[in-house]
Amino acid sequence: MPSTRRMLRFLGLACVPLAMLAARAAHADLTDEIQVYDDSINRRGQLGLELHLNTTLEGRSTPAWPGEIPPNHGFRTTMEWSYGITDTLEAGLYLPLVHDGTGTTYFPGPRLRMKWIPHRPATGSSGMFYGLNIEVSAVNGRFEQGRPAVEFRPIVGYRSSLWLVSFNPVIDETYRSRYVSNRPDFNPGLKIARTVGQGTSLGIEYYDDFGSIGNFAPPRRQNQQLFAAMDVTRGPLPFNVGIGHGLNASSDRLTLKAILEVPLD
């Protein structure tokens, strides 16, 4: 199929910058956004705002490196502003706040992104989609192991009236870290959802942190989380909510998350 060939060609091109990653690297630890990207994108000239909320009810309480603030009992709030440059290209700005387990509030630092979705099915149609999101951040060393950081997030999936499947094979490249490997990290995310009513879908979201490329951590040491999630796109305030469970002793045991789409029109 032509669309499949285009998708495979896109994946090949997307892998070029990923294969060139060879500088100092580590994964990003700030969980200000828990989301699998799909083909959603703003129209040309459209301004968007999403509010990301998540909290670790039961998780890691020991710092992973000197000075780190662990996620246990933390609450994270992030404003994500977005703007449609074209119908296929979108810019975004993240402004996170972190409230740690002691009640102290921090501004870790901004994130900037560009999302490109060159192919997706027309509204009401079924088909494959693909794209790429590139994000640059300068987050405080209390939350990430090195700065600045660059994230490459290929977006590949399929959407129909009943099903949504989206896969993000994320590559994290972080610089100037003293405590971790000098290789980029592989952090994939997968979402599978089924429509159960008008504007409502239920599904799962899976997130994994394999560790450094070429030197993956054993499964028992990977950060693996599985979320039961619900998406509601109808009504005045579309939202995504989920409850996540860690799949091993190295993962946060219980996480709650929500994404609210704030109406600006």
CSV table of C-alpha atoms in Angstrom, one decimal:
chain,number,residue,atom,x,y,z
A,1,MET,CA,0.0,0.0,0.0
A,2,PRO,CA,1.3,3.5,-0.8
A,3,SER,CA,0.7,4.8,2.7
A,4,THR,CA,2.6,1.8,4.2
A,5,ARG,CA,5.5,2.5,1.9
A,6,ARG,CA,5.5,6.2,2.9
A,7,MET,CA,5.4,5.2,6.6
A,8,LEU,CA,8.4,2.8,6.2
A,9,ARG,CA,10.3,5.4,4.3
A,10,PHE,CA,9.6,8.0,7.0
A,11,LEU,CA,10.8,5.6,9.7
A,12,GLY,CA,14.0,5.1,7.8
A,13,LEU,CA,14.6,8.8,7.6
A,14,ALA,CA,13.6,9.3,11.2
A,15,CYS,CA,16.2,6.8,12.3
A,16,VAL,CA,19.1,8.8,10.8
A,17,PRO,CA,19.3,11.4,13.5
A,18,LEU,CA,18.8,8.7,16.1
A,19,ALA,CA,21.7,6.7,14.8
A,20,MET,CA,23.9,9.8,15.0
A,21,LEU,CA,23.4,10.2,18.7
A,22,ALA,CA,26.7,9.5,20.3
A,23,ALA,CA,27.4,12.2,22.8
A,24,ARG,CA,26.9,12.1,26.6
A,25,ALA,CA,23.4,10.9,27.4
A,26,ALA,CA,21.0,9.9,30.0
A,27,HIS,CA,17.2,9.5,30.4
A,28,ALA,CA,15.0,12.3,31.6
A,29,ASP,CA,13.5,11.7,35.0
A,30,LEU,CA,11.0,14.5,35.4
A,31,THR,CA,7.6,12.9,34.8
A,32,ASP,CA,5.8,16.2,34.1
A,33,GLU,CA,4.0,14.6,31.1
A,34,ILE,CA,2.7,11.0,30.9
A,35,GLN,CA,1.3,10.7,27.4
A,36,VAL,CA,1.6,8.6,24.2
A,37,TYR,CA,1.5,11.0,21.2
A,38,ASP,CA,-0.9,10.2,18.4
A,39,ASP,CA,-1.9,12.2,15.2
A,40,SER,CA,-3.6,15.0,17.1
A,41,ILE,CA,-2.3,18.4,15.9
A,42,ASN,CA,-3.5,22.0,15.9
A,43,ARG,CA,-4.9,23.6,12.8
A,44,ARG,CA,-2.9,26.4,11.2
A,45,GLY,CA,-3.2,29.4,13.5
A,46,GLN,CA,-4.9,27.5,16.3
A,47,LEU,CA,-3.7,28.2,19.9
A,48,GLY,CA,-4.1,25.3,22.3
A,49,LEU,CA,-3.6,24.8,26.1
A,50,GLU,CA,-3.4,21.5,28.0
A,51,LEU,CA,-3.0,21.0,31.7
A,52,HIS,CA,-1.0,17.9,32.7
A,53,LEU,CA,-1.5,16.6,36.2
A,54,ASN,CA,0.1,13.6,37.8
A,55,THR,CA,1.0,12.3,41.3
A,56,THR,CA,3.0,9.5,42.6
A,57,LEU,CA,1.0,8.0,45.4
A,58,GLU,CA,3.6,5.2,46.0
A,59,GLY,CA,6.9,5.3,44.4
A,60,ARG,CA,10.7,5.7,44.6
A,61,SER,CA,11.7,7.6,47.7
A,62,THR,CA,15.5,7.3,47.4
A,63,PRO,CA,17.5,9.8,45.2
A,64,ALA,CA,18.8,8.1,42.0
A,65,TRP,CA,21.8,10.5,42.0
A,66,PRO,CA,23.2,13.2,44.5
A,67,GLY,CA,20.7,16.0,44.9
A,68,GLU,CA,17.8,14.4,43.0
A,69,ILE,CA,14.3,14.9,44.3
A,70,PRO,CA,12.6,11.5,44.2
A,71,PRO,CA,9.0,11.2,42.9
A,72,ASN,CA,7.3,9.6,45.9
A,73,HIS,CA,4.3,11.6,47.1
A,74,GLY,CA,5.1,14.3,44.6
A,75,PHE,CA,2.5,16.2,42.5
A,76,ARG,CA,3.4,17.7,39.1
A,77,THR,CA,1.4,20.4,37.2
A,78,THR,CA,2.4,21.4,33.7
A,79,MET,CA,0.9,24.0,31.3
A,80,GLU,CA,1.4,23.0,27.7
A,81,TRP,CA,0.9,25.8,25.2
A,82,SER,CA,0.7,24.9,21.5
A,83,TYR,CA,0.4,26.7,18.3
A,84,GLY,CA,-0.3,25.4,14.8
A,85,ILE,CA,2.3,26.8,12.4
A,86,THR,CA,0.8,24.9,9.5
A,87,ASP,CA,-1.7,22.0,9.4
A,88,THR,CA,1.1,19.6,9.8
A,89,LEU,CA,3.6,21.5,12.0
A,90,GLU,CA,3.0,22.5,15.6
A,91,ALA,CA,5.1,24.3,18.2
A,92,GLY,CA,4.8,23.8,21.9
A,93,LEU,CA,6.0,25.1,25.3
A,94,TYR,CA,5.9,23.3,28.6
A,95,LEU,CA,5.9,25.1,31.9
A,96,PRO,CA,6.1,22.5,34.7
A,97,LEU,CA,5.7,23.0,38.5
A,98,VAL,CA,6.7,20.2,40.9
A,99,HIS,CA,5.4,19.9,44.4
A,100,ASP,CA,7.6,17.4,46.3
A,101,GLY,CA,6.7,15.1,49.1
A,102,THR,CA,7.6,17.8,51.7
A,103,GLY,CA,5.3,20.4,50.2
A,104,THR,CA,8.1,22.5,48.5
A,105,THR,CA,7.3,23.8,45.1
A,106,TYR,CA,9.9,24.0,42.2
A,107,PHE,CA,10.0,25.3,38.7
A,108,PRO,CA,12.3,22.7,37.0
A,109,GLY,CA,12.7,24.7,33.8
A,110,PRO,CA,11.0,25.0,30.4
A,111,ARG,CA,10.6,22.6,27.5
A,112,LEU,CA,10.2,23.5,23.8
A,113,ARG,CA,9.0,21.2,21.1
A,114,MET,CA,8.1,20.9,17.5
A,115,LYS,CA,5.6,18.3,16.3
A,116,TRP,CA,5.3,17.3,12.6
A,117,ILE,CA,2.5,15.0,11.4
A,118,PRO,CA,2.9,14.7,7.6
A,119,HIS,CA,0.4,11.9,7.2
A,120,ARG,CA,-2.8,11.0,9.0
A,121,PRO,CA,-6.3,9.9,8.0
A,122,ALA,CA,-8.9,12.5,7.2
A,123,THR,CA,-11.5,13.2,9.9
A,124,GLY,CA,-14.0,10.3,10.1
A,125,SER,CA,-11.7,8.0,8.0
A,126,SER,CA,-9.5,5.1,9.0
A,127,GLY,CA,-5.8,4.7,8.3
A,128,MET,CA,-2.2,4.9,9.4
A,129,PHE,CA,-0.5,8.0,10.7
A,130,TYR,CA,3.1,8.9,11.3
A,131,GLY,CA,5.2,11.9,12.4
A,132,LEU,CA,8.0,13.1,14.6
A,133,ASN,CA,8.2,15.3,17.8
A,134,ILE,CA,11.5,16.9,18.8
A,135,GLU,CA,11.8,18.4,22.3
A,136,VAL,CA,14.6,20.5,23.9
A,137,SER,CA,14.7,21.1,27.6
A,138,ALA,CA,16.9,22.7,30.2
A,139,VAL,CA,15.7,21.2,33.4
A,140,ASN,CA,17.1,21.7,36.9
A,141,GLY,CA,19.6,19.0,38.0
A,142,ARG,CA,17.3,18.1,40.9
A,143,PHE,CA,15.0,16.5,38.4
A,144,GLU,CA,17.1,15.4,35.4
A,145,GLN,CA,20.6,13.9,35.0
A,146,GLY,CA,22.1,16.5,32.8
A,147,ARG,CA,21.1,19.5,30.8
A,148,PRO,CA,20.3,20.5,28.1
A,149,ALA,CA,18.3,17.4,26.9
A,150,VAL,CA,16.9,16.5,23.5
A,151,GLU,CA,14.1,14.0,22.9
A,152,PHE,CA,13.4,12.4,19.5
A,153,ARG,CA,9.9,10.9,19.5
A,154,PRO,CA,8.8,9.1,16.3
A,155,ILE,CA,5.0,8.7,16.2
A,156,VAL,CA,3.5,5.8,14.3
A,157,GLY,CA,0.0,4.4,14.6
A,158,TYR,CA,-3.4,3.5,13.2
A,159,ARG,CA,-6.8,5.1,13.8
A,160,SER,CA,-10.3,4.0,13.0
A,161,SER,CA,-13.8,4.7,14.3
A,162,LEU,CA,-13.3,1.9,16.9
A,163,TRP,CA,-9.6,1.6,17.5
A,164,LEU,CA,-6.5,3.8,18.2
A,165,VAL,CA,-3.1,2.2,18.3
A,166,SER,CA,0.0,4.5,18.7
A,167,PHE,CA,3.6,3.7,19.3
A,168,ASN,CA,6.3,6.2,20.3
A,169,PRO,CA,9.9,4.7,20.2
A,170,VAL,CA,11.4,7.6,22.2
A,171,ILE,CA,15.2,8.4,22.2
A,172,ASP,CA,16.5,10.7,25.0
A,173,GLU,CA,19.8,12.5,24.6
A,174,THR,CA,21.0,14.3,27.7
A,175,TYR,CA,24.3,16.2,28.0
A,176,ARG,CA,26.8,17.0,30.8
A,177,SER,CA,25.7,14.3,33.2
A,178,ARG,CA,28.3,13.0,35.7
A,179,TYR,CA,26.3,10.1,37.1
A,180,VAL,CA,25.1,8.0,34.1
A,181,SER,CA,26.1,6.3,30.9
A,182,ASN,CA,27.4,8.3,27.9
A,183,ARG,CA,24.8,6.6,25.6
A,184,PRO,CA,21.3,7.8,24.7
A,185,ASP,CA,18.3,6.1,26.3
A,186,PHE,CA,15.4,4.2,24.8
A,187,ASN,CA,12.0,4.9,26.4
A,188,PRO,CA,9.1,3.6,24.3
A,189,GLY,CA,5.5,4.2,24.9
A,190,LEU,CA,2.4,2.3,23.5
A,191,LYS,CA,-1.3,3.2,23.6
A,192,ILE,CA,-4.2,0.9,22.6
A,193,ALA,CA,-7.7,2.3,23.0
A,194,ARG,CA,-11.2,1.2,21.9
A,195,THR,CA,-14.2,3.5,21.5
A,196,VAL,CA,-16.9,2.5,23.9
A,197,GLY,CA,-19.4,5.3,23.3
A,198,GLN,CA,-19.7,8.7,21.6
A,199,GLY,CA,-16.5,10.6,22.3
A,200,THR,CA,-15.4,8.0,24.9
A,201,SER,CA,-12.6,5.4,24.7
A,202,LEU,CA,-11.0,3.0,27.1
A,203,GLY,CA,-7.6,1.5,26.8
A,204,ILE,CA,-4.1,0.9,28.1
A,205,GLU,CA,-0.9,2.9,28.0
A,206,TYR,CA,2.5,1.2,28.5
A,207,TYR,CA,5.7,3.0,29.3
A,208,ASP,CA,9.2,1.5,29.6
A,209,ASP,CA,12.7,2.8,30.2
A,210,PHE,CA,15.1,0.3,28.8
A,211,GLY,CA,18.2,2.3,29.7
A,212,SER,CA,21.2,3.1,27.6
A,213,ILE,CA,21.1,1.9,24.0
A,214,GLY,CA,23.6,-0.9,23.6
A,215,ASN,CA,23.6,-1.6,27.3
A,216,PHE,CA,19.9,-2.1,28.3
A,217,ALA,CA,19.2,-2.6,31.9
A,218,PRO,CA,17.8,-6.1,32.9
A,219,PRO,CA,14.0,-6.1,32.9
A,220,ARG,CA,13.8,-6.1,36.7
A,221,ARG,CA,15.7,-2.8,36.8
A,222,GLN,CA,13.7,-1.0,34.1
A,223,ASN,CA,11.1,1.5,34.9
A,224,GLN,CA,7.9,-0.2,33.6
A,225,GLN,CA,4.4,1.2,34.1
A,226,LEU,CA,1.1,0.1,32.7
A,227,PHE,CA,-1.9,2.5,32.9
A,228,ALA,CA,-5.6,1.9,32.5
A,229,ALA,CA,-6.8,5.0,30.7
A,230,MET,CA,-9.9,6.7,29.6
A,231,ASP,CA,-10.2,9.5,27.0
A,232,VAL,CA,-13.3,11.7,26.6
A,233,THR,CA,-13.3,14.1,23.6
A,234,ARG,CA,-16.9,15.4,23.9
A,235,GLY,CA,-18.2,18.1,26.1
A,236,PRO,CA,-16.6,21.4,27.1
A,237,LEU,CA,-13.5,20.0,28.7
A,238,PRO,CA,-12.0,17.0,26.8
A,239,PHE,CA,-9.7,14.9,29.1
A,240,ASN,CA,-7.5,11.9,29.5
A,241,VAL,CA,-7.3,10.1,32.9
A,242,GLY,CA,-5.3,7.1,34.0
A,243,ILE,CA,-4.1,5.0,36.9
A,244,GLY,CA,-0.7,3.4,36.5
A,245,HIS,CA,0.9,0.4,38.2
A,246,GLY,CA,4.6,-0.4,38.3
A,247,LEU,CA,5.4,-3.8,36.9
A,248,ASN,CA,8.5,-4.4,39.0
A,249,ALA,CA,10.3,-3.2,42.1
A,250,SER,CA,12.2,-0.6,40.2
A,251,SER,CA,9.0,1.2,39.1
A,252,ASP,CA,6.8,3.6,40.9
A,253,ARG,CA,4.0,1.4,42.3
A,254,LEU,CA,1.0,3.7,41.9
A,255,THR,CA,0.6,6.8,39.8
A,256,LEU,CA,-2.5,8.9,38.9
A,257,LYS,CA,-2.5,11.2,35.9
A,258,ALA,CA,-4.9,13.5,34.0
A,259,ILE,CA,-4.6,15.7,30.9
A,260,LEU,CA,-7.2,18.5,30.5
A,261,GLU,CA,-7.8,20.3,27.2
A,262,VAL,CA,-8.6,23.8,28.2
A,263,PRO,CA,-11.0,25.5,25.7
A,264,LEU,CA,-9.6,28.8,24.3
A,265,ASP,CA,-12.0,29.4,21.4
